[in-house]
Structures are given as C-alpha cells and as structure tokens.
C-alpha cells in the first residue's frame, strides 16, 4: 500500500468556509488535483493507494480525510468542483467528532479528528515514513521500502519544530530532484518511480 498524507495548514475544516475558499484564501482547489493524482489513473483507480488530507484551519481539531483506493465508493464526479464537494460533505459528516474519534461516510471516506503530528506518530510506529524534501535522499538512489507512507505539505513549509520531531521519530527525507514541484506533481512522480520498480 502506498500512502500519502498531505498537511493542508490553511484549509478550513468548516464545510462552508472550505467551499468558499475555492479561488481565494486557502485556494483549496489544489486538493482536488492531489486527489486525482493520488488515486486515479486512466480508466480506473489505484487499488494500492491511500490519501489522507489533514485540514488544519479549525475551531476545534484538525480533520483527516482518508480516501482509500481499495474501498473507493462512487465519488460523485472527477472534476474539481465535484471532488471538493465530496470533501465538504465528509467535513459536514465529521463536524461534531470528538478528539481522535472517526466516522466512515457512505462513499467510503474516513473522517478523523486528529492532528498531523499524532497521525504521523501512529504511522511511524509500524511503517517506513518518508518526508518529501528537496534536500533529502534521492528517490532513485535510496530505494523506497515496502508499504511506504509519504508526507507532503501544501505551499507552507513544515514548521522547524515539527520537522525536527519527525526526524527524531525516524522519518526519512526524500528528494524527487532539484525542481520545486506542487504536492500533486510530487505524488505523480512517486507513483511513476514505484510503478517502474514494480513495487
Ligand atoms: C509546493 S511544495 C512546498 C513548497 C514550500 N513553500 C517549501 O518551500 O517547502 C509542496 C510539497 O512538495 C514537496 N516537494 C516539492 N518539490 C520537491 C522535490 N523536488 N523533492 C521532494 N519534495 C518536493 C515539498 O517538500 C512539499 O512537501
């Protein structure tokens, strides 16, 4: 299973504010590109991929929206608007969640009230976790281990404190080359590298 976790620091947890930030403010439309690149391929989807978007602009707790390729329900559409509406519906369903509680929506999306840091700590206990960073080990030289988890940020860099804490937990910095890419583009490159290695 290839798992991607994207930290979206400015993305609103409130569904109405989330939708209102399309084209302005948090510009959450980039999340739709991430969903497409993480989970879909021509004429199908990736059974072996999972994507978690951690939305952090919240009055209470961050919300982690997890969409899994192997239990992908019938999403209402693949265009940007439809995908963002799907996220907004999940956020409404998870509005009243208590800390660390979760629900599974009808379309298979899991909503959990959990912070990025806690989520990564859970993963790092049992999985190899890679943090995307241009100054990290080159993906073509380091050899990605099985069942990997990849961490990405939006346009806001990872805070230094979180960065150092992740390194202490054994998270490995991974580079995709010298060009600064969008998070959605990083995901396509990672898929391609792993596809070519057959893993
Ligand atoms: C748009 S970038 C973030 C840009 C942010 N302003 C910064 O300076 O880190 C989104 C994500 O992609 C990752 N990223 C972009 N290009 C990369 C590359 N060539 N190698 C590894 N990670 C990359 C970043 O580390 C970040 O997690």
Tab-separated table of C-alpha atoms and ligand atoms in Angstrom:
chain	number	residue	atom	x	y	z
A	1	UNK	CA	0.000	0.000	0.000
A	2	UNK	CA	1.323	3.466	-0.932
A	3	UNK	CA	0.027	6.041	1.444
A	4	UNK	CA	0.174	9.811	1.046
A	5	UNK	CA	-0.502	12.257	3.879
A	6	UNK	CA	-0.818	15.914	2.931
A	7	UNK	CA	-0.735	18.630	5.542
A	8	UNK	CA	-3.058	21.465	4.448
A	9	UNK	CA	-2.419	24.158	7.005
A	10	UNK	CA	-4.782	26.826	5.705
A	11	UNK	CA	-7.609	24.547	4.556
A	12	UNK	CA	-10.811	25.183	6.552
A	13	UNK	CA	-12.480	22.327	8.406
A	14	UNK	CA	-15.826	24.125	8.297
A	15	UNK	CA	-17.502	22.845	5.101
A	16	UNK	CA	-18.961	26.197	4.018
A	17	UNK	CA	-15.691	28.032	4.582
A	18	UNK	CA	-13.890	25.205	2.787
A	19	UNK	CA	-16.007	25.668	-0.330
A	20	UNK	CA	-15.830	29.458	-0.068
A	21	UNK	CA	-12.028	29.265	-0.184
A	22	UNK	CA	-12.006	27.931	-3.743
A	23	UNK	CA	-10.239	30.547	-5.847
A	24	UNK	CA	-9.323	32.736	-2.883
A	25	UNK	CA	-7.815	32.496	0.608
A	26	UNK	CA	-6.732	28.894	1.152
A	27	UNK	CA	-7.303	28.057	-2.546
A	28	UNK	CA	-8.371	24.522	-1.671
A	29	UNK	CA	-8.762	23.623	-5.336
A	30	UNK	CA	-5.210	22.224	-5.233
A	31	UNK	CA	-6.605	19.439	-3.018
A	32	UNK	CA	-8.707	18.197	-5.952
A	33	UNK	CA	-5.533	17.852	-8.053
A	34	UNK	CA	-3.949	15.893	-5.212
A	35	UNK	CA	-6.936	13.514	-5.033
A	36	UNK	CA	-6.814	12.858	-8.784
A	37	UNK	CA	-3.051	12.268	-8.897
A	38	UNK	CA	-3.014	10.084	-5.771
A	39	UNK	CA	-5.902	7.780	-6.604
A	40	UNK	CA	-6.824	7.840	-10.275
A	41	UNK	CA	-5.240	6.506	-13.433
A	42	UNK	CA	-6.576	6.353	-16.971
A	43	UNK	CA	-9.834	4.378	-16.935
A	44	UNK	CA	-9.551	3.357	-13.317
A	45	UNK	CA	-8.123	3.968	-9.931
A	46	UNK	CA	-5.202	2.723	-7.864
A	47	UNK	CA	-6.277	-0.084	-5.542
A	48	UNK	CA	-2.935	0.091	-3.727
A	49	UNK	CA	-3.020	3.794	-2.822
A	50	UNK	CA	-4.432	5.741	0.077
A	51	UNK	CA	-4.602	9.507	0.538
A	52	UNK	CA	-5.131	11.456	3.757
A	53	UNK	CA	-5.690	15.206	3.655
A	54	UNK	CA	-5.165	16.856	7.039
A	55	UNK	CA	-7.107	20.126	7.148
A	56	UNK	CA	-5.852	22.336	9.941
A	57	UNK	CA	-7.832	25.602	9.941
A	58	UNK	CA	-10.235	24.506	12.667
A	59	UNK	CA	-12.069	25.894	15.689
A	60	UNK	CA	-11.501	22.573	17.495
A	61	UNK	CA	-9.440	19.744	15.986
A	62	UNK	CA	-7.837	19.153	12.618
A	63	UNK	CA	-9.772	16.758	10.385
A	64	UNK	CA	-8.018	13.991	8.487
A	65	UNK	CA	-9.973	12.886	5.384
A	66	UNK	CA	-8.800	9.479	4.184
A	67	UNK	CA	-9.722	8.163	0.741
A	68	UNK	CA	-8.581	4.595	0.048
A	69	UNK	CA	-8.261	3.180	-3.427
A	70	UNK	CA	-9.349	-0.296	-2.331
A	71	UNK	CA	-12.614	0.912	-0.808
A	72	UNK	CA	-13.321	3.858	-3.054
A	73	UNK	CA	-17.072	4.355	-3.140
A	74	UNK	CA	-18.873	6.030	-6.012
A	75	UNK	CA	-17.495	9.554	-5.837
A	76	UNK	CA	-19.970	11.978	-7.362
A	77	UNK	CA	-17.579	13.009	-10.129
A	78	UNK	CA	-13.939	13.554	-11.005
A	79	UNK	CA	-13.997	17.241	-11.815
A	80	UNK	CA	-12.574	19.780	-9.381
A	81	UNK	CA	-15.979	21.004	-8.149
A	82	UNK	CA	-17.351	17.507	-7.579
A	83	UNK	CA	-14.262	16.367	-5.665
A	84	UNK	CA	-14.272	19.436	-3.441
A	85	UNK	CA	-17.999	18.950	-2.780
A	86	UNK	CA	-17.224	15.364	-1.773
A	87	UNK	CA	-14.671	16.688	0.738
A	88	UNK	CA	-17.181	19.256	2.027
A	89	UNK	CA	-19.819	16.538	2.525
A	90	UNK	CA	-17.307	14.483	4.523
A	91	UNK	CA	-16.404	17.529	6.626
A	92	UNK	CA	-20.106	18.113	7.411
A	93	UNK	CA	-20.449	14.475	8.455
A	94	UNK	CA	-17.438	14.825	10.745
A	95	UNK	CA	-18.370	18.198	12.170
A	96	UNK	CA	-19.148	17.045	15.710
A	97	UNK	CA	-16.357	14.499	16.102
A	98	UNK	CA	-14.623	14.432	19.463
A	99	UNK	CA	-10.828	14.306	19.668
A	100	UNK	CA	-9.407	11.177	17.934
A	101	UNK	CA	-12.922	9.949	17.002
A	102	UNK	CA	-13.686	8.959	13.413
A	103	UNK	CA	-16.566	8.095	11.088
A	104	UNK	CA	-16.839	6.383	7.717
A	105	UNK	CA	-19.010	8.207	5.185
A	106	UNK	CA	-21.304	6.455	2.661
A	107	UNK	CA	-18.771	6.977	-0.130
A	108	UNK	CA	-16.011	5.305	1.923
A	109	UNK	CA	-14.201	8.476	3.025
A	110	UNK	CA	-12.968	8.249	6.621
A	111	UNK	CA	-13.025	11.452	8.689
A	112	UNK	CA	-10.933	11.546	11.852
A	113	UNK	CA	-10.409	14.390	14.346
A	114	UNK	CA	-6.654	14.043	14.718
A	115	UNK	CA	-3.619	16.270	14.382
A	116	UNK	CA	-0.995	15.775	11.694
A	117	UNK	CA	1.620	15.082	14.371
A	118	UNK	CA	-0.442	12.336	16.048
A	119	UNK	CA	-1.325	10.754	12.747
A	120	UNK	CA	2.330	10.572	11.706
A	121	UNK	CA	3.339	9.205	15.107
A	122	UNK	CA	0.819	6.373	14.656
A	123	UNK	CA	2.182	5.550	11.202
A	124	UNK	CA	5.861	5.828	12.175
A	125	UNK	CA	5.341	3.183	14.883
A	126	UNK	CA	4.832	0.450	12.265
A	127	UNK	CA	5.693	1.816	8.826
A	128	UNK	CA	8.566	3.481	6.992
A	129	UNK	CA	7.648	7.158	6.670
A	130	UNK	CA	9.229	9.487	4.095
A	131	UNK	CA	9.007	13.270	4.257
A	132	UNK	CA	9.243	14.946	0.865
A	133	UNK	CA	12.122	17.398	0.872
A	134	UNK	CA	14.328	18.549	-1.994
A	135	UNK	CA	17.357	18.241	0.294
A	136	UNK	CA	16.589	14.617	1.177
A	137	UNK	CA	17.943	11.336	-0.213
A	138	UNK	CA	17.312	10.933	-3.931
A	139	UNK	CA	14.390	8.541	-4.519
A	140	UNK	CA	16.407	6.880	-7.304
A	141	UNK	CA	19.316	6.096	-5.004
A	142	UNK	CA	17.766	5.397	-1.622
A	143	UNK	CA	15.378	2.593	-2.644
A	144	UNK	CA	11.927	3.094	-1.138
A	145	UNK	CA	10.963	0.321	1.285
A	146	UNK	CA	7.666	-1.605	1.108
A	147	UNK	CA	4.386	-0.256	2.478
A	148	UNK	CA	5.671	3.336	2.479
A	149	UNK	CA	3.992	6.469	3.832
A	150	UNK	CA	4.845	9.795	2.168
A	151	UNK	CA	4.360	13.161	3.917
A	152	UNK	CA	3.790	16.333	1.963
A	153	UNK	CA	2.907	19.888	2.839
A	154	UNK	CA	0.926	22.481	0.946
A	155	UNK	CA	2.707	25.715	-0.037
A	156	UNK	CA	3.595	26.379	3.622
A	157	UNK	CA	6.843	24.622	4.621
A	158	UNK	CA	6.817	22.213	7.571
A	159	UNK	CA	7.470	24.169	10.804
A	160	UNK	CA	11.028	23.637	12.090
A	161	UNK	CA	9.753	22.121	15.380
A	162	UNK	CA	7.608	19.533	13.582
A	163	UNK	CA	10.422	18.863	11.117
A	164	UNK	CA	12.906	18.070	13.905
A	165	UNK	CA	10.365	15.946	15.762
A	166	UNK	CA	9.695	13.903	12.610
A	167	UNK	CA	13.413	13.294	12.125
A	168	UNK	CA	13.652	12.073	15.761
A	169	UNK	CA	10.850	9.582	15.000
A	170	UNK	CA	12.931	8.119	12.192
A	171	UNK	CA	11.157	9.800	9.290
A	172	UNK	CA	13.403	9.786	6.202
A	173	UNK	CA	13.768	12.881	3.975
A	174	UNK	CA	13.203	12.028	0.327
A	175	UNK	CA	14.004	14.134	-2.751
A	176	UNK	CA	12.432	13.870	-6.194
A	177	UNK	CA	15.044	16.056	-7.861
A	178	UNK	CA	16.058	19.707	-7.977
A	179	UNK	CA	12.816	21.302	-9.181
A	180	UNK	CA	10.286	22.507	-6.607
A	181	UNK	CA	7.042	20.783	-7.584
A	182	UNK	CA	3.441	21.075	-6.441
A	183	UNK	CA	2.366	18.403	-3.944
A	184	UNK	CA	0.077	16.846	-6.592
A	185	UNK	CA	3.011	16.645	-9.018
A	186	UNK	CA	5.207	15.015	-6.355
A	187	UNK	CA	2.580	12.289	-5.950
A	188	UNK	CA	2.583	11.541	-9.703
A	189	UNK	CA	6.384	11.337	-9.718
A	190	UNK	CA	6.395	8.964	-6.719
A	191	UNK	CA	3.765	6.710	-8.328
A	192	UNK	CA	5.811	6.640	-11.509
A	193	UNK	CA	9.055	5.780	-9.728
A	194	UNK	CA	7.381	2.966	-7.763
A	195	UNK	CA	5.475	1.699	-10.813
A	196	UNK	CA	8.744	1.407	-12.735
A	197	UNK	CA	10.313	-0.517	-9.868
A	198	UNK	CA	7.276	-2.780	-9.778
A	199	UNK	CA	6.627	-2.161	-6.108
B	1	LIG	C1	4.815	23.287	-3.229
B	1	LIG	S1	5.813	22.259	-2.230
B	1	LIG	C2	6.039	23.206	-0.777
B	1	LIG	C3	6.716	24.454	-1.026
B	1	LIG	C4	7.120	25.164	0.261
B	1	LIG	N1	6.927	26.559	0.032
B	1	LIG	C5	8.553	24.854	0.631
B	1	LIG	O1	9.393	25.698	0.432
B	1	LIG	O2	8.823	23.731	1.105
B	1	LIG	C6	4.762	21.018	-1.694
B	1	LIG	C7	5.426	19.772	-1.167
B	1	LIG	O3	6.189	19.200	-2.195
B	1	LIG	C8	7.459	18.864	-1.717
B	1	LIG	N2	8.370	18.962	-2.853
B	1	LIG	C9	8.292	19.803	-3.906
B	1	LIG	N3	9.275	19.569	-4.776
B	1	LIG	C10	10.012	18.534	-4.276
B	1	LIG	C11	11.150	17.818	-4.724
B	1	LIG	N4	11.757	18.117	-5.859
B	1	LIG	N5	11.617	16.808	-3.949
B	1	LIG	C12	10.988	16.476	-2.775
B	1	LIG	N6	9.896	17.116	-2.321
B	1	LIG	C13	9.413	18.133	-3.043
B	1	LIG	C14	7.741	19.839	-0.613
B	1	LIG	O4	8.699	19.322	0.269
B	1	LIG	C15	6.365	19.941	-0.003
B	1	LIG	O5	6.146	18.848	0.884
